[in-house]
């Protein structure tokens, strides 16, 4: 899962980014309206965490709405990426404006990381249109809420990054995900990508879930479920 964090407060931003990375999210962090708009117009994210009180970071007229302007611009392009607005305790009007402008949810600062993670899972689940939150395939189940994985009913212990790779693959059975797409789910900007990391996680997952559980097309990518391009499946 790749997140964009838009937050100008350095302490909040740093602590959120490291906490979310520990949870297995790839987190990119920008600090002003101009950077947020530029990033969202060129990159795809699974969800956005958006502070409302933000400096413009560019021409004044592009930033006087703060985070709300970022949200409005996103929605005006019919971009439905889930957005959770982060607001100050006393800013009731901001929350209402945020929801009216197309936010999926909001959190009042300060909040617990557990609550943020639960809301992230909920908005992404709604966004994906999956009524059944537990992913299941070939005897393996993955519950995004509890982060539990079982194989034939027996719990399997995965690291945060193994879990992230497996979740990406199980969300779209039969879809081929390239190494670069999987790296995107694992790493934020500026994080050093360990060479061969994806192969290592795939190797660990096969060891834990069965050698045949994750397929690969050499040089193209990895998949779970029916082989991509197999029309008979
Ligand atoms: Ca702020």
PDB file of N, CA, C and O and ligand atoms in Angstrom, residues 6-9 12 31 51-55 86 88 109, ligand 1:
ATOM      1  N   UNK A   6       0.370  14.345   3.498  1.00  0.00           N
ATOM      2  CA  UNK A   6       0.512  15.783   3.258  1.00  0.00           C
ATOM      3  C   UNK A   6       0.396  16.472   4.609  1.00  0.00           C
ATOM      4  O   UNK A   6      -0.694  16.551   5.192  1.00  0.00           O
ATOM      5  N   UNK A   7       1.516  16.917   5.134  1.00  0.00           N
ATOM      6  CA  UNK A   7       1.553  17.454   6.510  1.00  0.00           C
ATOM      7  C   UNK A   7       2.727  18.412   6.622  1.00  0.00           C
ATOM      8  O   UNK A   7       3.848  18.051   6.283  1.00  0.00           O
ATOM      9  N   UNK A   8       2.474  19.648   7.085  1.00  0.00           N
ATOM     10  CA  UNK A   8       3.574  20.605   7.171  1.00  0.00           C
ATOM     11  C   UNK A   8       4.316  20.541   8.500  1.00  0.00           C
ATOM     12  O   UNK A   8       5.439  21.027   8.606  1.00  0.00           O
ATOM     13  N   UNK A   9       3.705  19.953   9.520  1.00  0.00           N
ATOM     14  CA  UNK A   9       4.363  19.881  10.825  1.00  0.00           C
ATOM     15  C   UNK A   9       5.416  18.772  10.804  1.00  0.00           C
ATOM     16  O   UNK A   9       5.091  17.600  10.619  1.00  0.00           O
ATOM     17  N   UNK A  12       5.033  15.882  13.526  1.00  0.00           N
ATOM     18  CA  UNK A  12       3.910  14.979  13.236  1.00  0.00           C
ATOM     19  C   UNK A  12       4.221  14.147  11.999  1.00  0.00           C
ATOM     20  O   UNK A  12       4.023  12.935  11.972  1.00  0.00           O
ATOM     21  N   UNK A  31       4.953  18.597   2.047  1.00  0.00           N
ATOM     22  CA  UNK A  31       4.674  19.520   3.152  1.00  0.00           C
ATOM     23  C   UNK A  31       3.923  20.781   2.776  1.00  0.00           C
ATOM     24  O   UNK A  31       3.723  21.640   3.619  1.00  0.00           O
ATOM     25  N   UNK A  51      -3.533  16.900   5.750  1.00  0.00           N
ATOM     26  CA  UNK A  51      -3.699  17.981   6.724  1.00  0.00           C
ATOM     27  C   UNK A  51      -4.363  19.146   5.993  1.00  0.00           C
ATOM     28  O   UNK A  51      -4.150  19.342   4.800  1.00  0.00           O
ATOM     29  N   UNK A  52      -5.200  19.916   6.699  1.00  0.00           N
ATOM     30  CA  UNK A  52      -5.887  21.021   6.016  1.00  0.00           C
ATOM     31  C   UNK A  52      -5.112  22.333   6.111  1.00  0.00           C
ATOM     32  O   UNK A  52      -5.075  23.103   5.157  1.00  0.00           O
ATOM     33  N   UNK A  53      -4.500  22.602   7.258  1.00  0.00           N
ATOM     34  CA  UNK A  53      -3.757  23.844   7.414  1.00  0.00           C
ATOM     35  C   UNK A  53      -2.358  23.696   6.831  1.00  0.00           C
ATOM     36  O   UNK A  53      -1.467  23.166   7.478  1.00  0.00           O
ATOM     37  N   UNK A  54      -2.186  24.131   5.589  1.00  0.00           N
ATOM     38  CA  UNK A  54      -0.914  23.923   4.887  1.00  0.00           C
ATOM     39  C   UNK A  54      -0.429  25.223   4.270  1.00  0.00           C
ATOM     40  O   UNK A  54      -1.232  26.022   3.784  1.00  0.00           O
ATOM     41  N   UNK A  55       0.888  25.431   4.214  1.00  0.00           N
ATOM     42  CA  UNK A  55       1.421  26.591   3.486  1.00  0.00           C
ATOM     43  C   UNK A  55       1.290  26.367   1.988  1.00  0.00           C
ATOM     44  O   UNK A  55       1.255  25.222   1.539  1.00  0.00           O
ATOM     45  N   UNK A  86      -6.918  15.210   8.077  1.00  0.00           N
ATOM     46  CA  UNK A  86      -6.437  15.330   9.453  1.00  0.00           C
ATOM     47  C   UNK A  86      -6.702  16.762   9.917  1.00  0.00           C
ATOM     48  O   UNK A  86      -6.232  17.702   9.287  1.00  0.00           O
ATOM     49  N   UNK A  88      -7.451  19.804  13.210  1.00  0.00           N
ATOM     50  CA  UNK A  88      -7.266  20.186  14.611  1.00  0.00           C
ATOM     51  C   UNK A  88      -8.587  20.004  15.363  1.00  0.00           C
ATOM     52  O   UNK A  88      -9.659  20.002  14.773  1.00  0.00           O
ATOM     53  N   UNK A 109      -6.735  15.514  15.336  1.00  0.00           N
ATOM     54  CA  UNK A 109      -5.432  15.407  16.013  1.00  0.00           C
ATOM     55  C   UNK A 109      -5.601  15.766  17.489  1.00  0.00           C
ATOM     56  O   UNK A 109      -6.351  16.680  17.799  1.00  0.00           O
TER      57      UNK A 109
HETATM   58 CA1  LIG B   1      -0.788  22.050   9.429  1.00  0.00          CA
END
